[in-house]
Short mmCIF file of C-alpha atoms in Angstrom, two decimals:
data_model
loop_
_atom_site.label_atom_id
_atom_site.label_comp_id
_atom_site.label_asym_id
_atom_site.label_seq_id
_atom_site.Cartn_x
_atom_site.Cartn_y
_atom_site.Cartn_z
CA MET E 681 -1.42 1.21 -33.20
CA ALA E 682 -0.20 2.07 -29.72
CA SER E 683 3.41 2.47 -30.82
CA SER E 684 2.28 4.56 -33.82
CA ALA E 685 0.29 6.88 -31.57
CA ILE E 686 3.25 7.31 -29.21
CA THR E 687 5.61 7.95 -32.12
CA LEU E 688 3.23 10.52 -33.58
CA ALA E 689 3.02 12.29 -30.21
CA VAL E 690 6.84 12.48 -30.02
CA ILE E 691 7.05 13.85 -33.58
CA LEU E 692 4.39 16.48 -32.84
CA GLY E 693 6.26 17.47 -29.69
CA VAL E 694 9.47 17.94 -31.66
CA ILE E 695 7.64 20.01 -34.29
CA ARG E 696 6.16 22.21 -31.57
CA PHE E 697 9.63 22.75 -30.07
CA PHE E 698 11.30 23.77 -33.35
CA PHE E 699 8.40 25.96 -34.50
CA ALA E 700 7.68 27.67 -31.19
CA SER E 701 7.37 31.03 -32.90
CA GLN E 702 4.58 29.86 -35.20
CA HIS E 703 1.37 30.22 -33.20
CA PHE E 704 -0.74 28.18 -35.61
CA ILE E 705 1.68 25.25 -35.56
CA VAL E 706 1.93 25.42 -31.76
CA MET E 707 -1.87 25.42 -31.45
CA ALA E 708 -2.35 22.58 -33.91
CA SER E 709 0.44 20.42 -32.50
CA SER E 710 -0.80 20.97 -28.94
CA LEU E 711 -4.29 19.76 -29.86
CA LEU E 712 -2.93 16.78 -31.76
CA VAL E 713 -0.56 15.86 -28.92
CA GLY E 714 -3.54 15.79 -26.56
CA TYR E 715 -5.45 13.60 -28.99
CA THR E 716 -2.54 11.19 -29.56
CA TRP E 717 -2.10 11.00 -25.79
CA LEU E 718 -5.74 9.92 -25.50
CA VAL E 719 -5.37 7.29 -28.22
CA ALA E 720 -2.06 6.00 -26.84
CA VAL E 721 -3.40 5.78 -23.27
CA ILE E 722 -6.51 3.90 -24.43
CA LEU E 723 -4.50 1.42 -26.47
CA VAL E 724 -1.75 0.87 -23.89
CA SER E 725 -4.36 0.50 -21.14
CA LEU E 726 -6.18 -2.16 -23.18
CA LEU E 727 -2.91 -4.01 -23.81
CA LEU E 728 -1.95 -4.02 -20.13
CA ARG E 729 -5.34 -4.84 -18.66
CA LEU E 730 -7.12 -7.04 -21.19
CA GLY E 731 -6.44 -9.89 -23.55
CA GLY E 732 -7.87 -11.71 -26.54
CA ARG E 733 -11.45 -10.83 -27.44
CA GLN E 734 -11.66 -8.29 -24.61
CA ILE E 735 -9.20 -5.96 -26.39
CA LYS E 736 -11.29 -5.98 -29.55
CA SER E 737 -14.57 -5.32 -27.70
CA ALA E 738 -13.07 -2.57 -25.54
CA PHE E 739 -11.54 -0.89 -28.61
CA TYR E 740 -15.00 -0.75 -30.22
CA LEU E 741 -16.35 0.91 -27.04
CA TYR E 742 -13.75 3.70 -27.19
CA ALA E 743 -13.78 4.10 -30.99
CA PRO E 744 -16.74 6.57 -31.15
CA LEU E 745 -15.06 8.93 -28.70
CA MET E 746 -11.75 8.77 -30.52
CA GLY E 747 -13.49 9.50 -33.80
CA MET E 748 -15.56 12.40 -32.45
CA SER E 749 -12.55 13.89 -30.65
CA LEU E 750 -10.55 13.84 -33.89
CA SER E 751 -13.41 15.55 -35.73
CA VAL E 752 -13.64 18.32 -33.11
CA ILE E 753 -9.86 18.87 -33.19
CA ILE E 754 -9.91 19.06 -36.99
CA PHE E 755 -12.70 21.66 -36.76
CA ARG E 756 -10.50 23.70 -34.45
CA ILE E 757 -7.31 23.34 -36.48
CA VAL E 758 -8.91 24.09 -39.85
CA LEU E 759 -10.81 27.01 -38.30
CA ILE E 760 -14.11 26.10 -39.92
CA PRO E 761 -16.56 29.02 -39.78
CA ASP E 762 -18.99 29.02 -36.90
CA ASN E 763 -22.03 28.83 -39.16
CA LEU E 764 -20.70 25.68 -40.78
CA VAL E 765 -19.87 24.17 -37.37
CA ASN E 766 -23.42 24.94 -36.18
CA LEU E 767 -24.72 23.12 -39.24
CA LEU E 768 -22.45 20.06 -39.17
CA LEU E 769 -22.06 19.39 -35.41
CA PRO E 770 -25.64 18.28 -34.49
CA PRO E 771 -25.95 15.52 -37.16
CA MET E 772 -22.39 14.36 -36.44
CA LEU E 773 -23.13 14.15 -32.75
CA PHE E 774 -26.32 12.22 -33.49
CA VAL E 775 -24.38 9.68 -35.58
CA PHE E 776 -21.65 9.25 -32.95
CA THR E 777 -24.21 8.99 -30.15
CA LEU E 778 -26.05 6.27 -32.05
CA TRP E 779 -22.72 4.55 -32.75
CA GLN E 780 -21.81 4.63 -29.05
CA TRP E 781 -25.19 3.19 -28.08
CA LEU E 782 -24.87 0.34 -30.60
CA VAL E 783 -21.36 -0.69 -29.49
CA ILE E 784 -22.48 -0.65 -25.85
CA ARG E 785 -25.29 -3.06 -26.67
CA ARG E 786 -22.95 -5.42 -28.53
CA HIS E 787 -19.66 -5.38 -26.62
CA THR E 788 -20.18 -4.59 -22.93
CA ARG E 789 -20.58 -8.30 -22.08
CA HIS E 790 -16.95 -9.00 -22.92
CA VAL E 791 -15.18 -6.15 -21.09
CA PRO E 792 -14.53 -5.32 -17.40
CA GLN E 793 -17.05 -3.27 -15.44
CA SER E 794 -14.79 -0.20 -15.38
CA ASP E 795 -14.70 0.00 -19.18
CA THR E 796 -18.47 -0.49 -19.29
CA LEU E 797 -19.01 2.42 -16.90
CA LEU E 798 -16.69 4.65 -18.95
CA SER E 799 -18.54 3.74 -22.14
CA TYR E 800 -21.87 4.70 -20.54
CA ALA E 801 -20.25 7.95 -19.37
CA SER E 802 -19.18 8.63 -22.97
CA LEU E 803 -22.77 7.98 -24.12
CA LEU E 804 -24.03 10.46 -21.52
CA VAL E 805 -21.49 13.08 -22.68
CA PHE E 806 -22.56 12.55 -26.30
CA GLY E 807 -26.18 12.99 -25.26
CA LEU E 808 -25.51 16.22 -23.37
CA SER E 809 -23.41 17.61 -26.23
CA LEU E 810 -26.12 16.68 -28.73
CA LEU E 811 -28.77 18.41 -26.61
CA ALA E 812 -26.59 21.54 -26.23
CA SER E 813 -25.89 21.70 -30.00
CA TRP E 814 -29.61 21.38 -30.86
CA MET E 815 -30.35 24.23 -28.43
CA GLY E 816 -27.78 26.42 -30.18
CA TYR E 817 -24.97 26.21 -27.57
CA THR E 818 -22.34 24.93 -29.96
CA LEU E 819 -19.36 26.19 -27.98
CA LEU E 820 -20.66 24.50 -24.83
CA SER E 821 -21.20 21.27 -26.76
CA VAL E 822 -17.62 21.30 -28.08
CA GLN E 823 -16.26 22.21 -24.65
CA VAL E 824 -18.03 19.24 -23.06
CA LEU E 825 -16.61 16.88 -25.68
CA ILE E 826 -13.05 18.19 -25.30
CA TRP E 827 -13.35 18.10 -21.51
CA TRP E 828 -14.43 14.46 -21.53
CA MET E 829 -11.62 13.59 -23.92
CA MET E 830 -9.09 15.13 -21.51
CA GLN E 831 -10.84 13.67 -18.45
CA LEU E 832 -10.96 10.17 -19.91
CA THR E 833 -7.29 10.45 -20.79
CA CYS E 834 -6.45 11.29 -17.19
CA ILE E 835 -8.72 8.55 -15.82
CA LEU E 836 -7.19 5.87 -18.01
CA THR E 837 -3.66 7.09 -17.26
CA ILE E 838 -4.24 6.91 -13.50
CA THR E 839 -6.11 3.59 -13.82
CA CYS E 840 -3.25 2.15 -15.82
CA LEU E 841 -0.67 3.32 -13.30
CA ARG E 842 -2.75 2.04 -10.39
CA GLY E 843 -3.24 -1.36 -12.00
CA TRP E 844 0.46 -1.68 -12.77
CA LEU E 845 1.44 -0.67 -9.22
CA LYS E 846 -1.08 -3.08 -7.71
CA ALA E 847 0.20 -5.96 -9.85
CA TRP E 848 3.79 -5.06 -8.99
CA GLY E 849 2.92 -4.89 -5.28
CA ILE E 850 1.23 -8.32 -5.37
CA LYS E 851 4.19 -9.81 -7.23
CA HIS E 852 6.67 -8.48 -4.67
CA ARG E 853 4.29 -9.13 -1.71
CA MET E 854 4.39 -5.54 -0.55
CA ARG E 855 1.50 -6.06 1.90
CA GLU E 856 3.43 -8.77 3.74
CA GLN E 857 6.62 -6.76 4.19
CA LYS E 858 7.46 -4.29 6.95
CA ILE E 859 6.90 -0.56 6.66
CA THR E 860 10.63 0.05 6.17
CA LYS E 861 10.33 -1.75 2.82
CA THR E 862 6.93 -0.45 1.69
CA TRP E 863 6.77 3.22 2.74
CA SER E 864 7.68 4.54 -0.73
CA PHE E 865 5.25 2.18 -2.47
CA SER E 866 2.47 3.24 -0.07
CA LEU E 867 3.31 6.91 -0.64
CA VAL E 868 2.75 6.56 -4.39
CA TYR E 869 -0.26 4.25 -4.10
CA GLN E 870 -2.08 6.01 -1.24
CA VAL E 871 -1.10 9.66 -1.79
CA VAL E 872 0.24 10.42 -5.28
CA LEU E 873 -2.45 8.54 -7.23
CA PRO E 874 -5.46 9.94 -5.27
CA VAL E 875 -4.04 13.48 -5.52
CA LEU E 876 -3.53 13.00 -9.27
CA ALA E 877 -7.16 11.86 -9.53
CA ILE E 878 -8.35 15.07 -7.84
CA ALA E 879 -6.04 17.24 -9.94
CA SER E 880 -7.09 15.48 -13.14
CA PHE E 881 -10.64 16.80 -12.84
CA LEU E 882 -9.44 20.40 -12.54
CA LEU E 883 -6.77 20.00 -15.22
CA ALA E 884 -9.18 18.42 -17.72
CA ILE E 885 -11.52 21.41 -17.50
CA TYR E 886 -8.55 23.79 -17.69
CA TRP E 887 -7.12 22.10 -20.80
CA ALA E 888 -10.53 21.99 -22.48
CA ALA E 889 -10.98 25.73 -21.87
CA ASP E 890 -7.45 26.44 -23.08
CA VAL E 891 -8.39 25.16 -26.54
CA PHE E 892 -10.58 28.25 -26.94
CA ASN E 893 -8.25 30.54 -24.94
CA LEU E 894 -10.52 30.48 -21.89
CA SER E 895 -7.95 29.15 -19.43
CA ASP E 896 -7.70 32.45 -17.51
CA LYS E 897 -11.46 32.43 -17.02
CA ILE E 898 -11.40 28.88 -15.67
CA TRP E 899 -8.55 29.75 -13.33
CA ASP E 900 -10.59 32.67 -11.96
CA ILE E 901 -13.52 30.29 -11.44
CA TYR E 902 -11.30 27.92 -9.50
CA ARG E 903 -9.98 30.68 -7.23
CA HIS E 904 -13.30 32.51 -6.75
CA ALA E 905 -14.57 32.27 -3.17
CA TYR E 906 -18.14 31.04 -3.56
CA ILE E 907 -18.51 31.09 0.22
CA ASN E 908 -16.96 34.32 1.41
CA THR E 909 -17.93 35.60 4.85
CA LYS E 910 -16.12 37.39 7.62
CA TRP E 911 -15.17 34.10 9.28
CA PHE E 912 -15.02 31.61 6.42
CA SER E 913 -13.91 31.51 2.77
CA ALA E 914 -14.02 28.54 0.39
CA SER E 915 -13.30 28.05 -3.30
CA ILE E 916 -13.05 25.06 -5.60
CA LEU E 917 -9.27 25.18 -5.37
CA SER E 918 -9.25 25.35 -1.56
CA VAL E 919 -11.62 22.36 -1.29
CA ALA E 920 -9.33 20.38 -3.62
CA GLU E 921 -6.31 21.33 -1.48
CA VAL E 922 -7.99 20.19 1.75
CA VAL E 923 -9.01 16.85 0.22
CA SER E 924 -5.51 16.37 -1.18
CA ILE E 925 -3.75 16.99 2.13
CA TYR E 926 -6.27 14.60 3.73
CA PHE E 927 -4.69 11.73 1.77
CA LEU E 928 -1.23 12.92 2.81
CA PHE E 929 -2.09 13.02 6.52
CA LYS E 930 -3.91 9.69 6.26
CA TYR E 931 -0.70 8.18 4.90
CA LEU E 932 1.36 9.83 7.65
CA ASN E 933 -1.01 8.50 10.31
CA HIS E 934 -0.77 4.95 8.95
CA SER E 935 3.01 5.02 8.41
CA ILE E 936 3.91 6.54 11.79
CA LYS E 937 1.77 3.97 13.59
CA ALA E 938 3.41 1.17 11.59
CA PHE E 939 6.90 2.44 12.48
CA LEU E 940 5.93 2.69 16.17
CA LYS E 941 4.49 -0.82 16.19
CA LEU E 942 7.68 -2.15 14.64
CA HIS E 943 9.74 -0.27 17.25
CA PHE E 944 7.71 -1.58 20.20
CA GLU E 945 7.83 -5.15 18.91
CA ARG E 946 11.62 -4.95 19.00
CA SER E 947 11.61 -3.83 22.65
CA ASP E 948 9.82 -5.31 25.68
CA LEU E 949 7.02 -7.50 24.31
CA SER E 950 5.24 -7.65 27.65
CA THR E 951 4.40 -3.93 27.54
CA ALA E 952 4.39 -3.48 23.75
CA ALA E 953 0.60 -3.72 23.39
CA SER E 954 -0.27 -1.10 26.01
CA ARG E 955 2.51 1.28 24.94
CA PHE E 956 1.52 0.97 21.29
CA THR E 957 -2.12 1.71 22.14
CA MET E 958 -1.12 4.87 23.96
CA ALA E 959 1.31 5.97 21.22
CA LYS E 960 -1.22 5.20 18.47
CA ASN E 961 -3.84 7.44 20.04
CA VAL E 962 -1.33 10.25 20.59
CA VAL E 963 -0.23 10.03 16.95
CA GLN E 964 -3.84 10.09 15.71
CA VAL E 965 -4.65 13.16 17.79
CA ALA E 966 -1.47 14.94 16.65
CA VAL E 967 -1.79 14.09 12.94
CA TRP E 968 -5.48 14.83 12.54
CA GLY E 969 -5.20 17.88 14.77
CA PHE E 970 -2.50 19.27 12.50
CA TRP E 971 -4.63 18.44 9.43
CA THR E 972 -7.51 20.37 11.02
CA ILE E 973 -5.25 23.36 11.63
CA CYS E 974 -4.03 23.27 8.01
CA SER E 975 -7.62 23.01 6.74
CA LEU E 976 -8.69 25.98 8.83
CA ALA E 977 -5.80 27.98 7.40
CA VAL E 978 -6.72 27.02 3.81
CA PHE E 979 -10.34 28.08 4.37
CA HIS E 980 -9.18 31.34 6.02
CA ILE E 981 -11.27 30.69 9.12
CA ASP E 982 -11.02 33.55 11.60
CA ASN E 983 -9.34 32.50 14.84
CA THR E 984 -11.09 35.01 17.10
CA TRP E 985 -14.52 33.43 17.24
CA LEU E 986 -12.95 29.98 17.13
CA VAL E 987 -10.94 30.73 20.29
CA VAL E 988 -13.98 32.16 22.08
CA VAL E 989 -16.26 29.27 21.15
CA SER E 990 -13.66 26.60 21.86
CA GLY E 991 -12.82 28.24 25.21
CA GLY E 992 -16.41 28.22 26.38
CA PHE E 993 -17.00 24.77 24.96
CA SER E 994 -13.88 23.33 26.59
CA THR E 995 -14.85 24.81 29.97
CA GLY E 996 -18.30 23.22 29.84
CA VAL E 997 -16.93 19.94 28.58
CA GLY E 998 -14.23 20.01 31.26
CA PHE E 999 -16.80 20.20 34.07
CA ALA E 1000 -19.08 17.65 32.43
CA MET E 1001 -16.28 15.19 31.68
CA LYS E 1002 -14.26 15.62 34.85
CA ASP E 1003 -14.50 11.95 35.81
CA ILE E 1004 -13.86 10.75 32.26
CA LEU E 1005 -10.79 12.96 31.90
CA GLU E 1006 -9.54 11.74 35.27
CA ASN E 1007 -9.90 8.14 34.13
CA ILE E 1008 -8.08 8.97 30.88
CA TYR E 1009 -5.23 10.55 32.84
CA TYR E 1010 -4.93 7.51 35.11
CA GLY E 1011 -5.26 5.22 32.09
CA ILE E 1012 -2.27 6.88 30.45
CA SER E 1013 -0.39 6.52 33.74
CA LEU E 1014 -1.21 2.80 33.89
CA MET E 1015 -0.30 2.15 30.24
CA ALA E 1016 3.00 3.97 30.71
CA GLY E 1017 4.25 0.93 32.62
CA ARG E 1018 2.60 0.64 36.01
CA VAL E 1019 0.39 -2.22 34.88
CA LYS E 1020 0.49 -4.28 31.70
CA VAL E 1021 -1.80 -6.88 30.24
CA GLY E 1022 -1.05 -10.23 31.87
CA ASP E 1023 -0.11 -8.86 35.29
CA TYR E 1024 -1.70 -10.41 38.39
CA ILE E 1025 -3.03 -7.77 40.74
CA ILE E 1026 -5.07 -7.61 43.95
CA CYS E 1027 -7.67 -4.88 44.25
CA ASP E 1028 -10.51 -4.71 46.77
CA GLY E 1029 -9.65 -8.23 47.88
CA ILE E 1030 -10.11 -9.49 44.31
CA ARG E 1031 -7.22 -11.39 42.83
CA GLY E 1032 -6.91 -11.83 39.07
CA ARG E 1033 -5.11 -11.27 35.79
CA VAL E 1034 -5.31 -8.00 33.87
CA SER E 1035 -6.93 -8.80 30.50
CA SER E 1036 -7.21 -5.29 29.01
CA ILE E 1037 -6.38 -1.67 29.77
CA SER E 1038 -8.21 1.21 28.12
CA TYR E 1039 -8.30 4.94 28.76
CA ILE E 1040 -11.43 4.53 30.90
CA SER E 1041 -11.22 1.20 32.72
CA THR E 1042 -9.08 -1.83 33.46
CA THR E 1043 -10.56 -5.33 33.12
CA ILE E 1044 -9.51 -8.17 35.42
CA GLU E 1045 -10.19 -11.89 35.01
CA ALA E 1046 -10.63 -12.99 38.62
CA ASN E 1047 -9.51 -16.37 39.89
CA ASP E 1048 -13.13 -17.41 40.48
CA GLY E 1049 -13.81 -17.04 36.72
CA SER E 1050 -15.62 -13.72 36.83
CA VAL E 1051 -14.63 -10.67 34.78
CA ILE E 1052 -14.51 -7.38 36.68
CA SER E 1053 -13.87 -3.88 35.37
CA PHE E 1054 -12.46 -1.12 37.56
CA GLN E 1055 -12.42 2.51 36.55
CA ASN E 1056 -8.81 3.63 36.32
CA SER E 1057 -9.27 6.27 39.01
CA GLN E 1058 -10.77 3.68 41.36
CA LEU E 1059 -7.93 1.27 40.70
CA LEU E 1060 -5.33 3.80 41.84
CA THR E 1061 -7.31 5.14 44.80
CA LYS E 1062 -7.87 1.61 46.11
CA ASN E 1063 -4.08 1.06 46.36
CA TYR E 1064 -3.99 -2.02 44.19
CA LYS E 1065 -1.13 -4.51 44.47
CA ASN E 1066 0.78 -5.57 41.38
CA MET E 1067 1.99 -9.05 42.21
CA THR E 1068 4.04 -9.74 39.07
CA LYS E 1069 5.73 -6.44 38.28
CA ASN E 1070 8.71 -7.05 40.61
CA HIS E 1071 9.91 -10.68 40.51
CA GLY E 1072 6.79 -12.83 40.27
CA TYR E 1073 6.97 -14.24 43.84
CA GLU E 1074 4.94 -13.48 46.92
CA VAL E 1075 5.18 -14.42 50.61
CA ALA E 1076 3.02 -17.29 51.82
CA VAL E 1077 2.46 -17.18 55.62
CA LEU E 1078 1.02 -20.44 56.98
CA GLU E 1079 0.43 -21.77 60.49
CA VAL E 1080 0.79 -25.22 62.00
CA GLY E 1081 0.54 -26.39 65.61
CA VAL E 1082 2.59 -29.01 67.53
CA ALA E 1083 1.99 -30.46 70.94
CA TYR E 1084 3.76 -29.21 74.02
CA GLY E 1085 6.84 -31.20 74.97
CA ASN E 1086 8.33 -31.45 71.48
CA ASN E 1087 11.80 -30.19 70.65
CA LEU E 1088 10.95 -26.96 68.82
CA LYS E 1089 14.41 -26.59 67.31
CA GLN E 1090 14.17 -30.04 65.79
CA VAL E 1091 10.66 -29.36 64.52
CA ARG E 1092 11.76 -26.14 62.81
CA GLU E 1093 14.74 -27.84 61.14
CA LEU E 1094 12.60 -30.71 59.87
CA LEU E 1095 9.98 -28.39 58.42
CA GLN E 1096 12.55 -26.09 56.78
CA LYS E 1097 14.47 -29.02 55.29
CA ASN E 1098 11.45 -30.73 53.74
CA ILE E 1099 9.61 -27.60 52.58
CA LEU E 1100 12.75 -26.38 50.78
CA LYS E 1101 12.65 -29.56 48.69
CA LEU E 1102 9.37 -28.49 47.13
CA PRO E 1103 9.83 -27.15 43.54
CA CYS E 1104 7.33 -24.36 44.15
CA VAL E 1105 9.45 -22.68 46.86
CA ASP E 1106 12.07 -20.05 46.02
CA VAL E 1107 15.23 -21.57 47.50
CA THR E 1108 17.19 -18.31 47.15
CA ARG E 1109 15.02 -16.70 49.82
CA GLY E 1110 14.76 -19.84 51.95
CA VAL E 1111 12.03 -20.92 54.35
CA THR E 1112 11.58 -19.47 57.82
CA VAL E 1113 9.79 -21.31 60.62
CA MET E 1114 9.22 -19.40 63.86
CA VAL E 1115 7.11 -19.63 66.99
CA LYS E 1116 4.05 -17.48 66.76
CA GLU E 1117 2.09 -18.27 69.89
CA LEU E 1118 1.93 -20.56 72.91
CA ALA E 1119 -1.74 -21.39 72.55
CA ASP E 1120 -4.04 -23.29 74.93
CA SER E 1121 -3.51 -26.72 73.42
CA ALA E 1122 -0.55 -26.32 71.04
CA VAL E 1123 2.57 -24.38 70.15
CA THR E 1124 1.65 -22.43 67.00
CA LEU E 1125 4.43 -22.23 64.42
CA LYS E 1126 4.45 -19.78 61.51
CA ILE E 1127 5.90 -20.90 58.15
CA VAL E 1128 7.11 -18.12 55.84
CA ALA E 1129 7.99 -19.11 52.24
CA TRP E 1130 8.17 -17.41 48.83
CA VAL E 1131 5.96 -19.00 46.16
CA PRO E 1132 5.07 -18.03 42.55
CA VAL E 1133 2.20 -15.58 42.26
CA LEU E 1134 0.44 -17.51 39.51
CA THR E 1135 0.18 -20.73 41.54
CA GLN E 1136 -0.05 -19.26 45.04
CA ALA E 1137 -3.18 -21.14 46.16
CA ILE E 1138 -1.92 -24.54 45.01
CA ASP E 1139 1.54 -23.97 46.45
CA CYS E 1140 0.17 -23.06 49.88
CA SER E 1141 -1.73 -26.32 49.87
CA ARG E 1142 1.46 -28.22 48.96
CA ILE E 1143 3.40 -26.58 51.80
CA LEU E 1144 0.73 -27.46 54.38
CA GLU E 1145 0.56 -31.00 53.04
CA CYS E 1146 4.36 -31.28 53.29
CA ALA E 1147 4.29 -29.98 56.87
CA TYR E 1148 1.59 -32.51 57.83
CA ASP E 1149 3.51 -35.43 56.27
CA THR E 1150 6.79 -34.33 57.91
CA LEU E 1151 5.28 -34.14 61.39
CA ASN E 1152 3.53 -37.52 61.04
CA ALA E 1153 6.66 -39.18 59.68
CA ASN E 1154 8.65 -38.05 62.71
CA ASN E 1155 5.95 -38.93 65.28
CA ILE E 1156 5.40 -35.30 66.21
CA GLU E 1157 1.92 -34.92 67.55
CA ILE E 1158 -0.37 -32.38 65.94
CA PRO E 1159 -2.86 -31.53 68.68
CA PHE E 1160 -6.44 -30.62 68.05
CA PRO E 1161 -8.98 -29.14 70.45
CA GLN E 1162 -10.49 -31.69 72.87
CA GLN E 1163 -13.21 -31.33 75.45
CA ASP E 1164 -13.97 -33.58 78.42
CA VAL E 1165 -17.63 -34.15 79.21
CA HIS E 1166 -18.38 -34.98 82.88
CA ILE E 1167 -21.75 -36.59 83.75
CA VAL E 1168 -22.80 -35.99 87.33
CA HIS E 1169 -25.13 -38.64 88.78
CA ASN E 1170 -27.60 -37.06 91.28
CA GLU E 1171 -29.14 -39.82 93.48
CA THR E 1172 -31.45 -37.45 95.34
CA SER E 1173 -33.33 -36.53 92.18
CA GLN E 1174 -34.13 -40.17 91.49
CA HIS E 1175 -35.94 -40.59 94.79
#
């Protein structure tokens, strides 16, 4: 049946081409091509989406509409007098409405939910057409039927294409591949199909009106500005255009962000997250800002009052959001590369790892286990120290005391030699031991070594422990403060 419908449509198209000068043949073939398109789409859609008993049940659901549509087209082709149409249409519509209701009761259990909803929509259309014909609005009744025939054709065509694309995408795992492989598939699936769905509603009404040579009237209705003021103008066509370009800009927003993410992942991974966050927000502002500008142009919104209002609004918002805007500015500066997630910094005496950077604040996981958030402006004004941005090492300055009388040169050499053996010390920079102070009870030596930032506290402990063991092993006295207590015995007080 599907192949026969397609073949008939091709034959009718050829007839229309060769008999283009015959208006009756062109009119009749055009109507029949539309009908065969409906039948072919229904049958092909059932073949692609359903199987077994489902095909039979779904065919019964669509049969009343196909039969009623053929009857209406025959009325139009044969040019039955209006009086006869007014007499025959109401009882025919009653029969087809009853038929549609009966097949819904019997066959909706065996078909998908989408086909069930479409069958109920057909029943509603039959009911409205029946009501209009009983009230004497025969032309309106026929128009509603022809519109739903065209609309259902478009719906099933788009549904069939969408289902085929989805199945093809799952088979080829399009969701798992990179944007360089899937951009064309996403363009069709996320832009072309939704735009076709919007256009199908307008085209179905236009085609239905064209059957009775009312297409010019419908086109005027589409273009008529139902909201038409000095500053704003909107029509059905302009609303459809704005919604259509919304899907286009939504796709652009998603695709550009995917390309940027792929680019950043190929570069420095340590800063990829922060740079992608900043780039993503810039892209979103640019894309949706441009969509807003295009929408304003489509609706013919006057720029004069928009500039005045936005100027006053931006001035007030600027004063009210001064601190927030300052934090956003510093946040962009930080995410540009000054600080990245994972860096160890020191701010306000607090030492910790940067866990997140936003446009407002920077969060630090301190070494004591606490989580502290600094506003970005505060972080920069406090002159924070980034301990890992350069080379990941920092200077550890430690002190140790030895007793007077020791050979200081020998002590320095022993300490340098043994501390350099520690794995935590950067041997390329060496270890420096120097005299800091000749104190009251000891000669204070200062040990300067480079240790990793991430293990600074533990490494300082290891260096001091190494210095203690080295001095003890070489019998070098480590003095500690001592006090002598003298007890004076007063014999006079006893007497």
